[in-house]
CSV table of C-alpha atoms and ligand atoms in Angstrom, one decimal:
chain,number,residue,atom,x,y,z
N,1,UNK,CA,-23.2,-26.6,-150.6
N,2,UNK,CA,-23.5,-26.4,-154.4
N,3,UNK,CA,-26.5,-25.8,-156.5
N,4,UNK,CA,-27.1,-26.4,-160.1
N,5,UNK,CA,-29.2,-24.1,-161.9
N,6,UNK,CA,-30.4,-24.3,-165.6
N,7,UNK,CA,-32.6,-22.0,-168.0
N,8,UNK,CA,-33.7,-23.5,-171.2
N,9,UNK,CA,-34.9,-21.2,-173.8
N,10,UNK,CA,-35.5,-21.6,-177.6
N,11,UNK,CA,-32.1,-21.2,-178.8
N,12,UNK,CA,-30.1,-22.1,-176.2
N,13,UNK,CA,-28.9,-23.6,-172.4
N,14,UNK,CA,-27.8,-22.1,-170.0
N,15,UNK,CA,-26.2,-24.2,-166.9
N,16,UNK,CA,-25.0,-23.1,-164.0
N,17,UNK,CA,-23.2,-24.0,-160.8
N,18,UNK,CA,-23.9,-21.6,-158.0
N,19,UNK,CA,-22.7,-21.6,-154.1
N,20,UNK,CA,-24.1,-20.8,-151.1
N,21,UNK,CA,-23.3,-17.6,-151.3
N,22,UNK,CA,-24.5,-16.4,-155.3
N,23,UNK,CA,-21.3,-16.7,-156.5
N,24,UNK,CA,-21.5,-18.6,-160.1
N,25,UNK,CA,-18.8,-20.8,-160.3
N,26,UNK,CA,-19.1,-23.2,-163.6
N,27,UNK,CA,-21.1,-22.1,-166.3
N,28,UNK,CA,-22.0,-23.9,-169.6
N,29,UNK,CA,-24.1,-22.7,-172.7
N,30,UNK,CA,-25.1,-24.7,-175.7
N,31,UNK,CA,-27.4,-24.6,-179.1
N,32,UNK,CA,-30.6,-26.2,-177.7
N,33,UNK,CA,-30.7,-29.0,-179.7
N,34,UNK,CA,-33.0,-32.6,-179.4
N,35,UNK,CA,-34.1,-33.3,-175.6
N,36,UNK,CA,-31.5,-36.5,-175.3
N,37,UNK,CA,-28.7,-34.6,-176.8
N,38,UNK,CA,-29.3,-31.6,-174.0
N,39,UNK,CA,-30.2,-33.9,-171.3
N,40,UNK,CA,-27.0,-35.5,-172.5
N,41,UNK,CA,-25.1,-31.9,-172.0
N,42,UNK,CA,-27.0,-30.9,-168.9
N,43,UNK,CA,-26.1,-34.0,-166.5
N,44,UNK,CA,-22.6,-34.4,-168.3
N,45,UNK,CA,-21.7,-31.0,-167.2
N,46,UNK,CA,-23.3,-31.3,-163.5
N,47,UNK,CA,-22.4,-34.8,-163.0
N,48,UNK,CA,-18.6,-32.9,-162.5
N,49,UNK,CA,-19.3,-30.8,-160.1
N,50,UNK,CA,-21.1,-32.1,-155.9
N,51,UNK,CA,-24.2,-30.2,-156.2
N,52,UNK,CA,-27.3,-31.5,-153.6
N,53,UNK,CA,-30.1,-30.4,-156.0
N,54,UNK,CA,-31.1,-28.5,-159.4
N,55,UNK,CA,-34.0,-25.7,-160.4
N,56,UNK,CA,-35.0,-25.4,-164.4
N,57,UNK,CA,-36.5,-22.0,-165.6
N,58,UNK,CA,-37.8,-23.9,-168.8
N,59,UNK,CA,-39.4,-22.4,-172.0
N,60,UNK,CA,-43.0,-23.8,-172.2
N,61,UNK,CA,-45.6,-24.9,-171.9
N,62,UNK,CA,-44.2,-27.3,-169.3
N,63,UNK,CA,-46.1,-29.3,-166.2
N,64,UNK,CA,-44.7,-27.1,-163.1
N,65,UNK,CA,-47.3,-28.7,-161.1
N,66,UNK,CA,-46.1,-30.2,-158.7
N,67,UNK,CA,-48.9,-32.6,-157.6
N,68,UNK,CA,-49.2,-33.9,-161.2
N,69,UNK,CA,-47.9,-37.5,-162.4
N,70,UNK,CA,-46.2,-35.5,-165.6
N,71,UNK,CA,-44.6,-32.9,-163.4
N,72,UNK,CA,-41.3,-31.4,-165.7
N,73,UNK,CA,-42.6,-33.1,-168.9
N,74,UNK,CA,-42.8,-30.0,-171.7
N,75,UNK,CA,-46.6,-30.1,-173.2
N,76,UNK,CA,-48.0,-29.2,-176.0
N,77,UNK,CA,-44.4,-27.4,-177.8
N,78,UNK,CA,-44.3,-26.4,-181.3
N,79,UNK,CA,-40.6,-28.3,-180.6
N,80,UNK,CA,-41.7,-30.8,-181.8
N,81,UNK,CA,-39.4,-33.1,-180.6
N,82,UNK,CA,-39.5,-31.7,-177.0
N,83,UNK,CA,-43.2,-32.3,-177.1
N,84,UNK,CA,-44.1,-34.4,-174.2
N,85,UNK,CA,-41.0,-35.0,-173.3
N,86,UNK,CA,-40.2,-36.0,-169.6
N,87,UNK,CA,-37.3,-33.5,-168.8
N,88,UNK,CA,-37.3,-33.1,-165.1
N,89,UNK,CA,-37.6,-37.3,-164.7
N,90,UNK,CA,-35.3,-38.2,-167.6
N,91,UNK,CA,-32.3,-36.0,-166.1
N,92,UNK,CA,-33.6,-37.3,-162.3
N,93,UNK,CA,-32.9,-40.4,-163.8
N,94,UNK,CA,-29.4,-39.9,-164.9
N,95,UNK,CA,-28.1,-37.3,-161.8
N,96,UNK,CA,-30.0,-38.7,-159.2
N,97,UNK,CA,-30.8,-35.4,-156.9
N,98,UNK,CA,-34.3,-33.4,-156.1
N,99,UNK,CA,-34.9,-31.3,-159.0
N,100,UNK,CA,-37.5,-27.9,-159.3
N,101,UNK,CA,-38.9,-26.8,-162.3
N,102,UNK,CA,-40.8,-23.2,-163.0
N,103,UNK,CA,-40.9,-21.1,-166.2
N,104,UNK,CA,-38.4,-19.6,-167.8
N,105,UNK,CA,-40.2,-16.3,-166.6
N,106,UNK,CA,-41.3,-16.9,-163.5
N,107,UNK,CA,-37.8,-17.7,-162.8
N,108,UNK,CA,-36.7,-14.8,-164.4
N,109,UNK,CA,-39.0,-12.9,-162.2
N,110,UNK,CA,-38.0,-14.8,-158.8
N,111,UNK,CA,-34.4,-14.0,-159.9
N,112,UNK,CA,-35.3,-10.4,-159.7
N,113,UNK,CA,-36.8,-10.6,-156.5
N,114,UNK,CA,-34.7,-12.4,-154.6
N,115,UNK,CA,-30.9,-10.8,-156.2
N,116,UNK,CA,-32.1,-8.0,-158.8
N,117,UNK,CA,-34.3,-5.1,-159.3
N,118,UNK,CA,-37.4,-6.3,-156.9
N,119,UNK,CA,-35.6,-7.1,-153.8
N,120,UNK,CA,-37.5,-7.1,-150.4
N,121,UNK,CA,-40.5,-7.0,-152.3
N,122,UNK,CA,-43.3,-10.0,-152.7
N,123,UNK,CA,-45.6,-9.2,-155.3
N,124,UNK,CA,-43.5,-8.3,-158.9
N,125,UNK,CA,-44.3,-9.1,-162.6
N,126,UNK,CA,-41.2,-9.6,-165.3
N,127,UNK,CA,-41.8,-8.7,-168.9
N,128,UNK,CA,-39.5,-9.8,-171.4
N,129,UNK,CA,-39.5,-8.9,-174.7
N,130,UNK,CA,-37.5,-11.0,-177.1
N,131,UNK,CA,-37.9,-13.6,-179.9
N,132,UNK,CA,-41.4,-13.8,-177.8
N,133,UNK,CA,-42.7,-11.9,-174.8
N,134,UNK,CA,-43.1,-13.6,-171.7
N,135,UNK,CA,-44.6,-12.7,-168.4
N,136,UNK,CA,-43.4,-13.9,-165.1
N,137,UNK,CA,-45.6,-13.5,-162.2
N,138,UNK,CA,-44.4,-13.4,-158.3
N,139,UNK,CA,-47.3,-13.1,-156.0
N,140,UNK,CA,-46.9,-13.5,-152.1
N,141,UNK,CA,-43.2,-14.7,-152.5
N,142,UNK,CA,-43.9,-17.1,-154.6
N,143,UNK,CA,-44.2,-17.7,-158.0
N,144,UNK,CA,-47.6,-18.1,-160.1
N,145,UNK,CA,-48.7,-21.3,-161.0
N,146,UNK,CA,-52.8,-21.8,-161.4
N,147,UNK,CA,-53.6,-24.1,-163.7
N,148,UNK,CA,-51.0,-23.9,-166.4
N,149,UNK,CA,-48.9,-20.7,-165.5
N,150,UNK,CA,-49.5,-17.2,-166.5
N,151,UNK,CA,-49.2,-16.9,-170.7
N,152,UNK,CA,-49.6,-12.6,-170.2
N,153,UNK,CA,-47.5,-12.3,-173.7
N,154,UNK,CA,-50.2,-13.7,-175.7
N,155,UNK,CA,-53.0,-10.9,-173.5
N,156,UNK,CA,-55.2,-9.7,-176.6
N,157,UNK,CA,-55.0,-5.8,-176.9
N,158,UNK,CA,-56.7,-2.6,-178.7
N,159,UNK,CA,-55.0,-1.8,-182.1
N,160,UNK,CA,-52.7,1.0,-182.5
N,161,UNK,CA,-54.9,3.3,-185.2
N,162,UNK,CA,-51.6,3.9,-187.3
N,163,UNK,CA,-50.7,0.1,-186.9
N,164,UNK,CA,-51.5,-2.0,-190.2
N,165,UNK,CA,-49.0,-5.3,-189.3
N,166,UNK,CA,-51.3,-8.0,-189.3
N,167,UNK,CA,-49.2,-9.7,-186.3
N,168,UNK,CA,-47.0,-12.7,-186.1
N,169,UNK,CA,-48.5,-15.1,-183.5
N,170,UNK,CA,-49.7,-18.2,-184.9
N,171,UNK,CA,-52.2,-18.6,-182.8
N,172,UNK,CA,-53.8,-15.3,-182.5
N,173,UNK,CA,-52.0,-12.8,-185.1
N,174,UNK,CA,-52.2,-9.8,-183.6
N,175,UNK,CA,-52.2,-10.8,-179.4
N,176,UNK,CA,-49.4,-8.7,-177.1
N,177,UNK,CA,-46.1,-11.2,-179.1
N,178,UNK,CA,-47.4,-11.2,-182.4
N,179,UNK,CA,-47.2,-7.2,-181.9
N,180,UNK,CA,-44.4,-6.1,-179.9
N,181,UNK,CA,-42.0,-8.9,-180.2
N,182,UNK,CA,-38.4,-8.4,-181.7
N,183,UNK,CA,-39.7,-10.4,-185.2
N,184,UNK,CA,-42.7,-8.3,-185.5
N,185,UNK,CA,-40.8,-5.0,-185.1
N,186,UNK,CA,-38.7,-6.1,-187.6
N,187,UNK,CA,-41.6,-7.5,-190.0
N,188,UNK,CA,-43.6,-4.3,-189.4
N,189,UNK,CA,-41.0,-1.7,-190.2
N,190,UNK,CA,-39.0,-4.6,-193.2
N,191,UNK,CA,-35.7,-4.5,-190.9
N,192,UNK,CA,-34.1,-5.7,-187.4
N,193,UNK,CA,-35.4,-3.8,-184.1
N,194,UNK,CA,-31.9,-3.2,-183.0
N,195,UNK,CA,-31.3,-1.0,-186.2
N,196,UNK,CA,-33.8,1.2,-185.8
N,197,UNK,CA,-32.9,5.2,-184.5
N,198,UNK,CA,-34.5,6.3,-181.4
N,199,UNK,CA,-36.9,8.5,-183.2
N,200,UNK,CA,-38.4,5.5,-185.3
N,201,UNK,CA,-42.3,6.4,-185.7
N,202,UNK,CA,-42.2,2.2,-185.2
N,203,UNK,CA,-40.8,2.7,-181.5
N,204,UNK,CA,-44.4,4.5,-180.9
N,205,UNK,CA,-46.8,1.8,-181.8
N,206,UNK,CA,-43.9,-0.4,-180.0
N,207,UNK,CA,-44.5,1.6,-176.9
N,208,UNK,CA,-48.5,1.9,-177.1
N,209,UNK,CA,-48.8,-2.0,-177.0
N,210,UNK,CA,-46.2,-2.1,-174.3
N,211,UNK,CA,-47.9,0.6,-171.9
N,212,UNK,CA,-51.3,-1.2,-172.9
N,213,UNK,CA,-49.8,-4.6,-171.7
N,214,UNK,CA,-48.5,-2.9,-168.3
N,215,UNK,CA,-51.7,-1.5,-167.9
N,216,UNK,CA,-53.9,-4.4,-167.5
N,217,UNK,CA,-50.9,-6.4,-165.6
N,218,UNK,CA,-51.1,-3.2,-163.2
N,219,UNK,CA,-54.8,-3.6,-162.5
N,220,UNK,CA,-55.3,-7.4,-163.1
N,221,UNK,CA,-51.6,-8.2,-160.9
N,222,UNK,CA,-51.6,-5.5,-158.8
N,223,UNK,CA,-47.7,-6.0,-158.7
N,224,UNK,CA,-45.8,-3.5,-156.5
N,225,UNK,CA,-42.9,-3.2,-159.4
N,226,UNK,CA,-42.3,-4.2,-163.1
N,227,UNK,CA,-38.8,-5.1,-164.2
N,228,UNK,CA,-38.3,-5.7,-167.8
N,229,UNK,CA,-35.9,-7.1,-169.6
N,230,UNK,CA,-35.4,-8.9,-173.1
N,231,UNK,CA,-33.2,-7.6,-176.2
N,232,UNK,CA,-36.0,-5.0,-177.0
N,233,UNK,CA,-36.0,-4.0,-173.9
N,234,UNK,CA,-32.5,-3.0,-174.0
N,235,UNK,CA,-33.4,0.2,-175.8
N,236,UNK,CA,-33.3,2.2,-172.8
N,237,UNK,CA,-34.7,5.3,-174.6
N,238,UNK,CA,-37.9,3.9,-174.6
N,239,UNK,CA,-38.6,3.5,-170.6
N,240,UNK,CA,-39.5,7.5,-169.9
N,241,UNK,CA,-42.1,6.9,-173.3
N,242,UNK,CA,-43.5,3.7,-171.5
N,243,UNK,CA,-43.9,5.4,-168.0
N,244,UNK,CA,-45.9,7.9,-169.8
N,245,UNK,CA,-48.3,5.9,-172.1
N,246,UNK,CA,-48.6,3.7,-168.6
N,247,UNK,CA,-49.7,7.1,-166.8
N,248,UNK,CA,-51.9,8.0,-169.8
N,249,UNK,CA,-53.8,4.5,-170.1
N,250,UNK,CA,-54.6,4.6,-166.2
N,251,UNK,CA,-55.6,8.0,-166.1
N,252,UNK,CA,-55.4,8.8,-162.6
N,253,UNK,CA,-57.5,5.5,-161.6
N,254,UNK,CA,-55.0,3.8,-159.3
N,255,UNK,CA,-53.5,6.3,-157.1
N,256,UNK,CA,-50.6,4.5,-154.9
N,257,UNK,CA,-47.5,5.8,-154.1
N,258,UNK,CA,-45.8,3.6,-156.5
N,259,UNK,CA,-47.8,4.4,-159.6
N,260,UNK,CA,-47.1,8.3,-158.3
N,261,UNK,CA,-43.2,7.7,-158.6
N,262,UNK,CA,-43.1,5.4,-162.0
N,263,UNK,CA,-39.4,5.9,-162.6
N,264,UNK,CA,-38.9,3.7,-159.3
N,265,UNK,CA,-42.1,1.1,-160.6
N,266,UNK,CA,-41.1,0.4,-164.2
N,267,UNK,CA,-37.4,-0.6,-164.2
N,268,UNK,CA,-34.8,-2.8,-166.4
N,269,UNK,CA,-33.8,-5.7,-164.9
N,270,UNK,CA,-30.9,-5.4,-162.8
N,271,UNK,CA,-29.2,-9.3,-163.2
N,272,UNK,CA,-27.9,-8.9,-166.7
N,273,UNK,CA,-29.5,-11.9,-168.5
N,274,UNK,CA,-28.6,-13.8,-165.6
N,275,UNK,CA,-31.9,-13.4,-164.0
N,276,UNK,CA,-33.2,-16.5,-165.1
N,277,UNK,CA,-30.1,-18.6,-163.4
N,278,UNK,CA,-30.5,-16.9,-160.3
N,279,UNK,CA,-34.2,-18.0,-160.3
N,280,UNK,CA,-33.6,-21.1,-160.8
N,281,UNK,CA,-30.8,-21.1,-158.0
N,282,UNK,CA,-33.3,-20.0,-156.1
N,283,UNK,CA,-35.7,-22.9,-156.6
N,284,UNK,CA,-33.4,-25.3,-156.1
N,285,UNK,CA,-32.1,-23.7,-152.6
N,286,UNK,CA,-36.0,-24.0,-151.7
N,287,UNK,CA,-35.6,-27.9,-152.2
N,288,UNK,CA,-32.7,-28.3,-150.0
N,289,UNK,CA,-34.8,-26.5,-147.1
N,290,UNK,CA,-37.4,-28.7,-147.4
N,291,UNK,CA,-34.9,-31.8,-146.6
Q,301,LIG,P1,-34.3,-14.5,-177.1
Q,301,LIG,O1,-35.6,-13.9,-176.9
Q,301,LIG,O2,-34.1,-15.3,-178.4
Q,301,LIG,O3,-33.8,-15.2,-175.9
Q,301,LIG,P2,-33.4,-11.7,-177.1
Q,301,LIG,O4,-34.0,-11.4,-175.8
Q,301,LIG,O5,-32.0,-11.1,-177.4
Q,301,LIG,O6,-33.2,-13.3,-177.3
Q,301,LIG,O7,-34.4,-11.3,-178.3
Q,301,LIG,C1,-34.0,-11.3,-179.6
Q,301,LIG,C2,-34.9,-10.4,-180.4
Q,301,LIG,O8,-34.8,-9.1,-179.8
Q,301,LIG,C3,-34.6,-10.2,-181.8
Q,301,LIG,O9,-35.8,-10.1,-182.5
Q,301,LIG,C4,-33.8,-9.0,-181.9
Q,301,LIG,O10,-33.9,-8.3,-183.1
Q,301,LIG,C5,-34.3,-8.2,-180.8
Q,301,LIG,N1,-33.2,-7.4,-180.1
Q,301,LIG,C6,-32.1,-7.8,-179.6
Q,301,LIG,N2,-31.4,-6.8,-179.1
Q,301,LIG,C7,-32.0,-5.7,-179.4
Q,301,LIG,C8,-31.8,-4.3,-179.2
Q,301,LIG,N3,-30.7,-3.9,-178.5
Q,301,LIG,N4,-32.7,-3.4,-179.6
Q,301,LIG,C9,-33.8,-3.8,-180.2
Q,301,LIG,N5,-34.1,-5.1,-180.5
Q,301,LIG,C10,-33.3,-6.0,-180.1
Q,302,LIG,ZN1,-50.5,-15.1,-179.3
């Protein structure tokens, strides 16, 4: 049996064709570009290969609800082109299978829990830190839906006393993204994220607004691990300052095992951007057990 698995971000789309066993066997990226023109790419590309049924980790906001008569359109976008677009029933329509759609996140963070960093475990949150920061929630085994899904980049936090960026979010300025994400590091400090040196002053504030964020996902979540992943979060130096702030901001409140041992609760990602695929491989393998 062969599964299709796709994750659609801002830039670009990622396809992939997965077996039973995990191994990825086809895989095809592209710009994202207008809705038709990627539907165009996505079923072209799948329509070659016998696979029973397809999960989307799409960027959002996107109808995951599964009850609802607009479930897979993408909402309110500032795409505007994607906006309102029907994605899950305009590709139904040309491959003809069952077809899951979740966040990009949440996928990201099922990916982790079922292949990566958070296995055997049921209750994990996923931060990436990017272009934007996202949050992916896994409660109970499954992912988190409510009534949207969880928007835990956009969390509203204290202001870093050295910190005079007036933030990048253009809807709340200075919220968790317009912060912390890979732009405003590089509009704060007047050059990229990636070409800063380890002992950047900006890496500090970076790191306050990141343990701050952890903090209130550790006592609003109660998650029993945090992966993270993301191009910021590739700066690996900055994991033992984050485990600190973390430990500093809770202050002894929560005592668990895991928040005693937070090299083991606070990790990268373990899938290697392929977290996201492997979510949505995941999804779709859910659909085929339902019959
Ligand atoms: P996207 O979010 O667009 O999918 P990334 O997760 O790679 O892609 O995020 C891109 C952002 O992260 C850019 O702002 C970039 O400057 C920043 N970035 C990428 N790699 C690194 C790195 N190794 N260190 C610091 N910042 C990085
Ligand atoms: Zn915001």
């Amino acid at each position: 049996m062969l599964y299709g698995a796709v994750e659609t971000g801002g830039t670009k789309i990622i396809c992939g064709v997965i077996d039973e066993t995990g191994e990825l066997l086809d895989i095809l990226r592209f710009p994202t570009d207008t809705p038709e023109y990627s539907v165009e790419k996505i079923a072209g590309f799948f329509s070659n290969h016998d696979i029973c049924a397809i999960g989307i980790g799409s960027f959002g906001p996107v109808d995951i609800n599964e009850t609802s008569k607009t479930y897979g359109n993408i909402l309110d976008t500032p795409k505007l082109q994607w906006r309102n677009y029907p994605f899950v029933e305009r590709l139904k329509t040309k491959l003809n299978i069952p077809i899951i759609i979740d966040t990009d996140v949440n996928c990201a963070c099922l990916g982790e829990v079922k292949f990566g960093a958070g296995q055997g475990l049921d209750n994990v949150i996923y931060i990436t830190i990017g272009t934007g920061i996202g949050v992916g929630v896994v409660l109970n085994g499954k992912t988190l839906k409510g009534m949207l899904h969880p928007e835990g980049g956009h969390i509203l936090l204290r202001r870093n006393s050295l910190d005079t960026y007036v933030g990048k979010c253009p809807y709340h300025k200075d919220c968790f993204e317009g912060l912390a994400s890979g732009p405003a590091i590089a509009e704060r400090v007047g050059r990229p994220a990636f070409e800063l040196e380890e002992d950047d002053s900006a890496w500090d504030i970076e790191v306050d607004y990141i343990a701050q964020a952890l903090s209130n996902y550790v006592l609003t979540y109660s998650p029993e691990k945090i992966i993270l992943g993301g191009g910021v979060l590739e700066q690996l130096h900055l994991y033992p300052l984050i485990r600190n702030k973390v430990k500093e901001y809770l202050n002894g409140y929560i005592r668990t095992p895991q928040i005693s041992n937070l090299d083991e609760y606070i990790v990268p990602a373990k899938l290697k951007g392929n977290q996201g695929l492997y979510g949505a491989y995941y999804l779709a393998k859910t659909i085929d057990k339902k019959g």
